[in-house]
XYZ file of N, CA, C and O in Angstrom:
752
model
N -87.910 -178.883 202.083
C -87.816 -179.209 203.481
C -87.710 -180.718 203.679
O -86.921 -181.174 204.466
N -88.499 -181.464 202.934
C -88.457 -182.928 203.048
C -87.075 -183.447 202.667
O -86.566 -184.369 203.304
N -86.494 -182.853 201.634
C -85.168 -183.292 201.203
C -84.144 -183.093 202.328
O -83.308 -183.974 202.566
N -84.204 -181.965 203.025
C -83.287 -181.731 204.142
C -83.508 -182.760 205.239
O -82.548 -183.245 205.853
N -84.757 -183.109 205.497
C -85.051 -184.148 206.485
C -84.471 -185.480 206.035
O -83.933 -186.232 206.851
N -84.561 -185.775 204.740
C -83.986 -187.017 204.209
C -82.470 -187.051 204.407
O -81.887 -188.119 204.613
N -81.844 -185.873 204.349
C -80.400 -185.786 204.592
C -80.072 -185.806 206.090
O -78.911 -185.896 206.467
N -81.098 -185.700 206.927
C -80.893 -185.669 208.374
C -80.517 -184.286 208.871
O -79.843 -184.161 209.895
N -80.954 -183.247 208.162
C -80.599 -181.874 208.508
C -81.810 -181.067 208.941
O -82.939 -181.383 208.568
N -81.546 -180.003 209.688
C -82.585 -179.022 210.004
C -82.120 -177.667 209.470
O -80.935 -177.455 209.221
N -83.052 -176.752 209.318
C -82.726 -175.420 208.804
C -81.819 -174.630 209.731
O -81.227 -173.637 209.312
N -81.675 -175.045 210.972
C -80.832 -174.335 211.933
C -79.357 -174.723 211.832
O -78.548 -174.278 212.639
N -79.002 -175.520 210.839
C -77.608 -175.930 210.685
C -76.939 -175.125 209.565
O -77.460 -175.061 208.453
N -75.786 -174.533 209.838
C -75.109 -173.744 208.809
C -74.717 -174.556 207.574
O -74.610 -174.006 206.482
N -74.550 -175.857 207.724
C -74.179 -176.680 206.577
C -75.264 -176.651 205.501
O -74.970 -176.828 204.314
N -76.507 -176.362 205.879
C -77.588 -176.243 204.895
C -77.252 -175.122 203.914
O -77.441 -175.257 202.702
N -76.736 -174.011 204.419
C -76.365 -172.889 203.550
C -75.214 -173.276 202.622
O -75.185 -172.874 201.457
N -74.269 -174.055 203.137
C -73.162 -174.521 202.302
C -73.677 -175.432 201.190
O -73.216 -175.347 200.043
N -74.631 -176.281 201.509
C -75.216 -177.157 200.486
C -75.920 -176.320 199.424
O -75.785 -176.580 198.225
N -76.657 -175.310 199.855
C -77.361 -174.463 198.890
C -76.405 -173.759 197.935
O -76.714 -173.603 196.754
N -75.231 -173.365 198.413
C -74.263 -172.748 197.497
C -73.690 -173.802 196.553
O -73.525 -173.560 195.366
N -73.410 -174.977 197.077
C -72.861 -176.045 196.231
C -73.857 -176.457 195.148
O -73.462 -176.839 194.049
N -75.150 -176.362 195.454
C -76.182 -176.752 194.496
C -76.718 -175.559 193.701
O -77.717 -175.684 192.994
N -76.043 -174.421 193.823
C -76.390 -173.204 193.068
C -77.856 -172.819 193.235
O -78.540 -172.480 192.264
N -78.342 -172.849 194.468
C -79.735 -172.476 194.741
C -79.939 -170.990 194.443
O -79.193 -170.158 194.944
N -80.925 -170.662 193.633
C -81.161 -169.248 193.312
C -81.763 -168.456 194.474
O -81.495 -167.270 194.629
N -82.570 -169.099 195.309
C -83.163 -168.468 196.484
C -83.302 -169.522 197.571
O -83.152 -170.718 197.310
N -83.622 -169.068 198.777
C -83.815 -169.983 199.893
C -84.996 -170.906 199.592
O -86.066 -170.454 199.188
N -84.779 -172.197 199.730
C -85.854 -173.158 199.528
C -86.136 -173.504 198.081
O -87.110 -174.195 197.786
N -85.304 -173.037 197.162
C -85.523 -173.323 195.743
C -84.249 -173.905 195.130
O -83.175 -173.328 195.265
N -84.389 -175.046 194.508
C -83.276 -175.672 193.800
C -83.683 -175.869 192.349
O -84.839 -176.176 192.065
N -82.724 -175.694 191.461
C -82.986 -176.008 190.062
C -82.504 -177.424 189.812
O -81.613 -177.926 190.508
N -83.077 -178.058 188.840
C -82.656 -179.422 188.502
C -81.181 -179.441 188.109
O -80.414 -180.272 188.590
N -80.774 -178.515 187.253
C -79.380 -178.506 186.794
C -78.416 -178.223 187.951
O -77.362 -178.849 188.048
N -78.766 -177.280 188.835
C -77.914 -176.985 189.983
C -77.776 -178.174 190.907
O -76.688 -178.489 191.392
N -78.888 -178.864 191.129
C -78.898 -180.044 191.988
C -78.018 -181.149 191.398
O -77.120 -181.673 192.065
N -78.254 -181.476 190.136
C -77.512 -182.568 189.491
C -76.023 -182.225 189.379
O -75.161 -183.027 189.760
N -75.722 -181.038 188.875
C -74.311 -180.650 188.682
C -73.585 -180.481 190.012
O -72.410 -180.828 190.133
N -74.272 -179.919 191.010
C -73.653 -179.727 192.319
C -73.271 -181.044 192.976
O -72.144 -181.214 193.445
N -74.195 -181.988 192.980
C -73.872 -183.278 193.588
C -72.874 -184.055 192.748
O -72.050 -184.801 193.290
N -72.908 -183.860 191.427
C -71.913 -184.512 190.572
C -70.509 -183.986 190.921
O -69.557 -184.757 191.052
N -70.402 -182.672 191.095
C -69.124 -182.051 191.442
C -68.624 -182.579 192.795
O -67.427 -182.752 193.012
N -69.562 -182.854 193.697
C -69.205 -183.389 195.012
C -69.095 -184.914 195.017
O -68.845 -185.523 196.056
N -69.316 -185.511 193.848
C -69.246 -186.973 193.677
C -70.198 -187.698 194.618
O -69.817 -188.628 195.327
N -71.443 -187.212 194.616
C -72.453 -187.788 195.498
C -73.779 -187.870 194.750
O -74.593 -186.972 194.809
N -73.988 -188.985 194.062
C -75.192 -189.109 193.239
C -76.363 -189.764 193.962
O -77.506 -189.616 193.538
N -76.101 -190.452 195.056
C -77.193 -191.087 195.803
C -77.390 -190.367 197.137
O -76.494 -189.650 197.603
N -78.514 -190.581 197.750
C -78.781 -189.959 199.044
C -77.738 -190.384 200.075
O -77.264 -189.564 200.870
N -77.341 -191.636 200.041
C -76.316 -192.134 200.965
C -74.999 -191.391 200.743
O -74.343 -190.966 201.703
N -74.605 -191.215 199.469
C -73.377 -190.470 199.159
C -73.498 -189.014 199.609
O -72.545 -188.427 200.120
N -74.669 -188.443 199.394
C -74.889 -187.046 199.776
C -74.766 -186.872 201.288
O -74.132 -185.931 201.763
N -75.328 -187.803 202.041
C -75.198 -187.760 203.502
C -73.741 -187.870 203.925
O -73.320 -187.232 204.883
N -72.983 -188.678 203.184
C -71.583 -188.885 203.563
C -70.711 -187.659 203.295
O -69.613 -187.552 203.835
N -71.181 -186.720 202.469
C -70.399 -185.487 202.227
C -70.598 -184.454 203.340
O -69.806 -183.515 203.454
N -71.634 -184.624 204.149
C -71.957 -183.622 205.166
C -70.833 -183.384 206.183
O -70.521 -182.233 206.483
N -70.193 -184.421 206.709
C -69.090 -184.156 207.653
C -67.964 -183.331 207.027
O -67.410 -182.445 207.678
N -67.641 -183.606 205.775
C -66.587 -182.847 205.094
C -67.008 -181.390 204.917
O -66.212 -180.470 205.148
N -68.256 -181.170 204.512
C -68.752 -179.800 204.357
C -68.754 -179.073 205.696
O -68.368 -177.901 205.766
N -69.162 -179.762 206.753
C -69.172 -179.136 208.085
C -67.762 -178.722 208.496
O -67.546 -177.622 209.002
N -66.804 -179.618 208.295
C -65.419 -179.320 208.656
C -64.886 -178.153 207.831
O -64.256 -177.242 208.369
N -65.143 -178.173 206.535
C -64.681 -177.087 205.663
C -65.297 -175.751 206.061
O -64.637 -174.718 206.020
N -66.536 -175.776 206.447
C -67.250 -174.554 206.825
C -66.640 -173.922 208.070
O -66.501 -172.708 208.152
N -66.237 -174.742 209.023
C -65.725 -174.202 210.287
C -64.214 -173.992 210.300
O -63.711 -173.251 211.129
N -63.501 -174.622 209.385
C -62.036 -174.560 209.464
C -61.377 -173.677 208.409
O -60.177 -173.468 208.473
N -62.133 -173.171 207.463
C -61.491 -172.346 206.444
C -62.272 -171.047 206.229
O -63.129 -170.971 205.368
N -61.953 -170.011 207.034
C -62.674 -168.749 206.915
C -62.609 -168.128 205.516
O -63.497 -167.392 205.133
N -61.583 -168.423 204.762
C -61.471 -167.843 203.419
C -61.966 -168.785 202.331
O -62.064 -168.391 201.185
N -62.295 -170.000 202.661
C -62.740 -170.971 201.666
C -64.252 -171.096 201.615
O -64.965 -170.151 201.265
N -64.755 -172.262 201.970
C -66.189 -172.540 201.896
C -66.993 -171.583 202.769
O -68.069 -171.140 202.380
N -66.469 -171.238 203.944
C -67.208 -170.308 204.798
C -67.437 -168.983 204.073
O -68.544 -168.459 204.053
N -66.397 -168.434 203.493
C -66.503 -167.124 202.814
C -67.505 -167.187 201.666
O -68.324 -166.291 201.502
N -67.444 -168.249 200.872
C -68.398 -168.423 199.768
C -69.831 -168.534 200.300
O -70.751 -167.921 199.759
N -69.993 -169.315 201.351
C -71.316 -169.522 201.931
C -71.846 -168.218 202.516
O -73.008 -167.862 202.310
N -70.984 -167.507 203.224
C -71.387 -166.238 203.832
C -71.869 -165.255 202.764
O -72.942 -164.667 202.883
N -71.085 -165.086 201.706
C -71.459 -164.141 200.645
C -72.760 -164.565 199.953
O -73.618 -163.744 199.671
N -72.897 -165.843 199.686
C -74.078 -166.366 198.998
C -75.335 -166.234 199.868
O -76.435 -166.030 199.357
N -75.159 -166.314 201.179
C -76.301 -166.240 202.092
C -77.043 -164.914 201.951
O -78.271 -164.884 202.030
N -76.316 -163.829 201.727
C -76.988 -162.534 201.571
C -77.991 -162.602 200.423
O -79.145 -162.213 200.570
N -77.554 -163.138 199.293
C -78.439 -163.246 198.124
C -79.605 -164.200 198.391
O -80.743 -163.930 198.030
N -79.316 -165.302 199.054
C -80.375 -166.268 199.373
C -81.439 -165.669 200.286
O -82.620 -165.973 200.160
N -81.010 -164.834 201.210
C -81.918 -164.306 202.226
C -82.739 -163.102 201.754
O -83.734 -162.759 202.386
N -82.328 -162.483 200.661
C -83.059 -161.311 200.165
C -84.453 -161.680 199.676
O -84.628 -162.671 198.971
N -85.410 -160.868 200.037
C -86.763 -161.029 199.489
C -86.737 -160.511 198.049
O -85.949 -159.619 197.720
N -87.569 -161.049 197.177
C -87.589 -160.584 195.785
C -87.762 -159.062 195.701
O -88.593 -158.481 196.398
N -86.925 -158.438 194.895
C -87.004 -157.002 194.680
C -86.339 -156.152 195.751
O -86.300 -154.929 195.630
N -85.798 -156.762 196.781
C -85.155 -156.014 197.862
C -83.651 -155.905 197.646
O -83.052 -156.765 197.014
N -83.052 -154.837 198.186
C -81.605 -154.633 198.077
C -80.909 -154.749 199.422
O -79.682 -154.756 199.493
N -81.691 -154.795 200.492
C -81.095 -154.948 201.816
C -81.927 -155.945 202.616
O -83.096 -156.180 202.325
N -81.279 -156.507 203.619
C -81.955 -157.468 204.500
C -82.577 -156.733 205.678
O -81.959 -155.815 206.232
N -83.765 -157.151 206.093
C -84.277 -156.613 207.351
C -83.296 -157.000 208.467
O -82.687 -158.081 208.435
N -83.126 -156.125 209.446
C -82.162 -156.372 210.518
C -82.406 -157.717 211.198
O -81.466 -158.471 211.429
N -83.645 -158.047 211.511
C -83.940 -159.307 212.203
C -83.491 -160.523 211.382
O -83.002 -161.498 211.940
N -83.658 -160.454 210.075
C -83.214 -161.549 209.208
C -81.694 -161.669 209.261
O -81.147 -162.764 209.434
N -81.011 -160.542 209.115
C -79.542 -160.549 209.154
C -79.041 -161.077 210.493
O -78.088 -161.869 210.532
N -79.680 -160.665 211.578
C -79.260 -161.134 212.898
C -79.348 -162.650 213.003
O -78.445 -163.307 213.554
N -80.419 -163.236 212.486
C -80.561 -164.694 212.534
C -79.462 -165.394 211.740
O -78.903 -166.396 212.183
N -79.140 -164.856 210.572
C -78.069 -165.467 209.775
C -76.708 -165.254 210.422
O -75.853 -166.144 210.370
N -76.473 -164.114 211.047
C -75.213 -163.921 211.763
C -75.107 -164.895 212.925
O -74.036 -165.468 213.156
N -76.197 -165.114 213.641
C -76.164 -166.101 214.736
C -75.823 -167.497 214.201
O -75.117 -168.259 214.854
N -76.336 -167.806 213.048
C -76.106 -169.119 212.441
C -74.673 -169.265 211.922
O -74.022 -170.288 212.126
N -74.172 -168.224 211.258
C -72.876 -168.312 210.575
C -71.677 -167.923 211.431
O -70.546 -168.325 211.128
N -71.885 -167.122 212.467
C -70.755 -166.618 213.256
C -70.691 -167.213 214.660
O -70.149 -166.607 215.581
N -71.261 -168.403 214.792
C -71.149 -169.145 216.044
C -70.974 -170.627 215.700
O -71.307 -171.053 214.603
N -70.413 -171.406 216.628
C -70.224 -172.824 216.339
C -71.545 -173.492 215.987
O -72.572 -173.102 216.524
N -71.549 -174.420 215.076
C -70.412 -175.138 214.508
C -69.773 -174.464 213.293
O -68.866 -175.034 212.701
N -70.193 -173.277 212.912
C -69.509 -172.557 211.829
C -68.343 -171.795 212.461
O -67.671 -172.311 213.341
N -68.091 -170.581 212.043
C -67.005 -169.786 212.608
C -67.436 -169.239 213.972
O -68.545 -168.740 214.127
N -66.554 -169.307 214.950
C -66.849 -168.819 216.295
C -66.297 -167.404 216.447
O -65.104 -167.213 216.641
N -67.177 -166.391 216.361
C -66.743 -165.001 216.456
C -66.680 -164.562 217.912
O -67.410 -163.702 218.366
N -65.774 -165.169 218.637
C -65.478 -164.814 220.019
C -63.993 -164.990 220.222
O -63.373 -165.861 219.616
N -63.423 -164.156 221.076
C -62.017 -164.286 221.441
C -61.926 -164.376 222.961
O -62.946 -164.299 223.649
N -60.714 -164.501 223.479
C -60.530 -164.675 224.923
C -61.184 -163.572 225.745
O -61.765 -163.840 226.789
N -61.079 -162.340 225.278
C -61.583 -161.222 226.082
C -62.816 -160.540 225.505
O -63.358 -159.645 226.149
N -63.235 -160.936 224.324
C -64.344 -160.227 223.697
C -65.359 -161.182 223.077
O -65.035 -161.927 222.153
N -66.598 -161.143 223.559
C -67.674 -161.923 222.932
C -68.232 -161.128 221.735
O -69.298 -160.512 221.802
N -67.492 -161.118 220.636
C -67.782 -160.258 219.485
C -69.211 -160.385 218.979
O -69.879 -159.381 218.737
N -69.666 -161.612 218.772
C -71.014 -161.789 218.225
C -72.067 -161.236 219.177
O -72.991 -160.534 218.746
N -71.928 -161.487 220.459
C -72.884 -160.945 221.432
C -72.873 -159.416 221.401
O -73.929 -158.779 221.439
N -71.679 -158.828 221.359
C -71.572 -157.368 221.287
C -72.191 -156.832 220.000
O -72.861 -155.806 219.998
N -71.944 -157.528 218.880
C -72.475 -157.099 217.591
C -74.009 -157.090 217.619
O -74.648 -156.122 217.220
N -74.579 -158.155 218.133
C -76.038 -158.251 218.202
C -76.593 -157.201 219.164
O -77.581 -156.532 218.857
N -75.948 -157.022 220.304
C -76.390 -155.999 221.256
C -76.310 -154.604 220.623
O -77.242 -153.801 220.744
N -75.198 -154.325 219.968
C -75.039 -153.022 219.316
C -76.144 -152.791 218.279
O -76.794 -151.740 218.275
N -76.349 -153.746 217.410
C -77.340 -153.571 216.349
C -78.761 -153.420 216.885
O -79.530 -152.609 216.386
N -79.103 -154.201 217.892
C -80.474 -154.143 218.402
C -80.735 -152.909 219.263
O -81.884 -152.488 219.388
N -79.688 -152.330 219.825
C -79.900 -151.145 220.662
C -79.559 -149.838 219.961
O -80.111 -148.800 220.309
N -78.658 -149.876 218.993
C -78.185 -148.628 218.399
C -78.455 -148.487 216.900
O -78.538 -147.384 216.395
N -78.556 -149.570 216.164
C -78.613 -149.495 214.704
C -80.038 -149.501 214.185
O -80.530 -148.512 213.683
N -80.694 -150.627 214.247
C -82.111 -150.791 213.897
C -82.467 -150.460 212.449
O -83.616 -150.222 212.134
N -81.507 -150.413 211.548
C -81.791 -150.195 210.121
C -81.614 -151.525 209.392
O -81.173 -152.507 209.962
N -81.888 -151.507 208.090
C -81.647 -152.683 207.269
C -80.157 -152.900 207.067
O -79.327 -152.055 207.407
N -79.815 -154.045 206.494
C -78.416 -154.417 206.282
C -78.149 -154.480 204.785
O -78.713 -155.314 204.075
N -77.280 -153.590 204.322
C -76.908 -153.550 202.906
C -75.906 -154.660 202.596
O -75.295 -155.241 203.505
N -75.709 -154.909 201.332
C -74.723 -155.918 200.915
C -73.330 -155.529 201.406
O -72.572 -156.371 201.877
N -72.977 -154.251 201.308
C -71.668 -153.788 201.767
C -71.506 -154.032 203.265
O -70.477 -154.553 203.715
N -72.508 -153.688 204.051
C -72.430 -153.911 205.498
C -72.304 -155.400 205.797
O -71.510 -155.809 206.648
N -73.073 -156.228 205.087
C -73.009 -157.677 205.268
C -71.592 -158.192 204.998
O -71.015 -158.907 205.811
N -71.047 -157.819 203.858
C -69.730 -158.332 203.478
C -68.614 -157.785 204.369
O -67.698 -158.518 204.740
N -68.683 -156.515 204.731
C -67.640 -155.934 205.580
C -67.700 -156.475 207.005
O -66.684 -156.512 207.694
N -68.866 -156.920 207.439
C -68.968 -157.545 208.763
C -68.125 -158.817 208.800
O -67.438 -159.086 209.788
N -68.142 -159.591 207.724
C -67.320 -160.808 207.680
C -65.835 -160.461 207.695
O -65.041 -161.126 208.364
N -65.453 -159.425 206.973
C -64.050 -158.990 206.965
C -63.650 -158.543 208.374
O -62.598 -158.921 208.888
N -64.503 -157.731 208.982
C -64.249 -157.244 210.340
C -64.129 -158.418 211.310
O -63.219 -158.446 212.147
N -65.036 -159.375 211.216
C -65.000 -160.538 212.108
C -63.681 -161.285 211.953
O -63.045 -161.651 212.948
N -63.260 -161.502 210.720
C -61.993 -162.198 210.489
C -60.810 -161.462 211.085
O -59.947 -162.056 211.739
N -60.772 -160.155 210.900
C -59.671 -159.356 211.443
C -59.699 -159.337 212.971
O -58.651 -159.405 213.616
N -60.887 -159.256 213.552
C -60.973 -159.227 215.011
C -60.582 -160.570 215.628
O -60.084 -160.610 216.744
N -60.790 -161.649 214.896
C -60.348 -162.956 215.389
C -58.825 -163.081 215.328
O -58.220 -163.741 216.169
N -58.214 -162.431 214.344
C -56.755 -162.460 214.218
C -56.085 -161.553 215.249
O -54.998 -161.865 215.738
N -56.715 -160.411 215.555
C -56.137 -159.438 216.485
C -57.268 -158.751 217.241
O -57.816 -157.753 216.790
N -57.590 -159.298 218.401
C -58.720 -158.770 219.157
C -58.455 -157.398 219.759
O -59.386 -156.713 220.190
N -57.210 -156.942 219.745
C -56.911 -155.604 220.259
C -57.325 -154.522 219.264
O -57.331 -153.353 219.601
N -57.634 -154.918 218.050
C -58.023 -154.011 216.958
C -56.888 -153.058 216.593
O -57.117 -151.916 216.197
N -55.654 -153.543 216.704
C -54.502 -152.745 216.302
C -54.538 -152.408 214.820
O -53.888 -151.466 214.383
N -55.291 -153.116 214.053
C -55.431 -152.910 212.616
C -56.470 -151.843 212.285
O -56.587 -151.397 211.156
N -57.254 -151.423 213.271
C -58.374 -150.523 213.035
C -57.918 -149.088 212.794
O -57.037 -148.587 213.466
N -58.551 -148.454 211.835
C -58.328 -147.027 211.585
C -59.658 -146.398 211.208
O -60.369 -146.923 210.350
N -59.990 -145.282 211.838
C -61.227 -144.588 211.488
C -61.182 -144.068 210.061
O -62.218 -143.768 209.477
N -59.984 -143.958 209.512
C -59.835 -143.493 208.132
C -60.051 -144.609 207.122
O -60.039 -144.372 205.922
N -60.234 -145.841 207.613
C -60.470 -146.976 206.723
C -61.825 -146.852 206.038
O -62.673 -146.043 206.412
N -62.009 -147.654 205.036
C -63.252 -147.600 204.240
C -64.305 -148.554 204.791
O -64.856 -149.365 204.076
N -64.580 -148.463 206.088
C -65.569 -149.314 206.730
C -66.927 -148.636 206.704
O -67.012 -147.412 206.774
N -68.007 -149.407 206.654
C -69.339 -148.801 206.796
C -69.442 -148.093 208.152
O -68.809 -148.516 209.128
N -70.240 -147.045 208.201
C -70.395 -146.265 209.428
C -70.793 -147.086 210.633
O -70.347 -146.819 211.756
N -71.610 -148.110 210.423
C -72.038 -148.920 211.563
C -70.857 -149.633 212.210
O -70.824 -149.802 213.428
N -69.862 -150.023 211.422
C -68.694 -150.689 211.996
C -67.803 -149.684 212.720
O -67.207 -150.009 213.747
N -67.712 -148.451 212.208
C -66.987 -147.401 212.930
C -67.607 -147.212 214.312
O -66.903 -147.149 215.319
N -68.924 -147.123 214.355
C -69.633 -146.936 215.622
C -69.502 -148.169 216.521
O -69.398 -148.054 217.742
N -69.498 -149.342 215.908
C -69.364 -150.587 216.673
C -68.022 -150.653 217.390
O -67.946 -151.110 218.535
N -66.965 -150.177 216.756
C -65.648 -150.175 217.401
C -65.695 -149.357 218.688
O -65.204 -149.792 219.733
N -66.311 -148.183 218.641
C -66.469 -147.381 219.852
C -67.282 -148.098 220.908
O -66.959 -148.061 222.109
N -68.340 -148.773 220.475
C -69.204 -149.543 221.370
C -68.394 -150.637 222.069
O -68.472 -150.804 223.293
N -67.584 -151.366 221.299
C -66.775 -152.457 221.863
C -65.744 -151.899 222.832
O -65.566 -152.430 223.940
N -65.087 -150.832 222.446
C -64.065 -150.248 223.334
C -64.688 -149.791 224.645
O -64.083 -149.948 225.709
N -65.863 -149.243 224.572
C -66.550 -148.826 225.791
C -66.904 -150.042 226.653
O -66.700 -150.036 227.862
N -67.411 -151.103 226.031
C -67.782 -152.320 226.761
C -66.558 -152.966 227.422
O -66.662 -153.494 228.520
N -65.420 -152.899 226.726
C -64.203 -153.519 227.252
C -63.456 -152.605 228.213
O -62.428 -152.996 228.758
N -63.927 -151.384 228.377
C -63.253 -150.462 229.286
C -62.128 -149.685 228.636
O -61.307 -149.086 229.322
N -62.102 -149.676 227.304
C -61.090 -148.894 226.596
C -61.515 -147.430 226.506
O -60.832 -146.630 225.900
N -62.678 -147.096 227.036
C -63.164 -145.729 227.039
C -63.635 -145.232 225.701
O -63.883 -144.054 225.531
N -63.733 -146.101 224.723
C -64.186 -145.682 223.407
C -63.163 -144.854 222.666
O -63.455 -144.293 221.619
N -61.959 -144.766 223.199
C -60.932 -143.945 222.550
C -60.214 -144.749 221.479
O -59.962 -145.928 221.636
N -59.832 -144.058 220.433
C -59.076 -144.706 219.364
C -57.675 -144.965 219.857
O -57.051 -144.125 220.505
N -57.155 -146.135 219.579
C -55.803 -146.478 219.934
C -54.831 -145.695 219.053
O -55.024 -145.579 217.859
N -53.783 -145.158 219.638
C -52.793 -144.394 218.871
C -52.004 -145.343 217.997
O -51.514 -146.370 218.444
N -51.921 -145.002 216.713
C -51.168 -145.827 215.763
C -50.314 -144.917 214.884
O -50.333 -145.005 213.677
N -49.563 -144.025 215.503
C -48.727 -143.093 214.748
C -47.524 -143.825 214.202
O -46.963 -144.706 214.819
N -47.132 -143.414 213.006
C -45.962 -144.027 212.370
C -44.850 -143.009 212.318
O -44.987 -141.895 212.101
């Protein structure tokens, strides 16, 4: 915690998660000497001043490349957030990380007509209430990326290999948007 303060960071900043992946942190709040040294060496930042100067670049990379640093950070966050011996995240923990990673200054999971992140959190807190598996965690990022590219969900198919919660979420979103929860016809 002191080290983050020395960098001028708080735990509520998504760039902290990006730093933890760059430094190969095995768990939240734990750094190994080799991960720390090699990570900063790779980033060419051996002094605290140099390390601080990499933060703007990491922040920009995190928010501007959904398939680059953001994707790596998102995937790594699941492992960082797991309690020892657990295979899924408690819903409340996952919700906090989704709020951190899927809203500015990281990726903004909202489109012109759909507040996706708000709907996702509302859906989970009112309808889901179970833990979050690794598959659900990872597929949520895929779903978010696709919904940002095409908010009409023209790409969606109930026959797709999505976790059940995402199938149900699509109906929830369609109902909220006034689509009546009906599947859009996509006959070929």
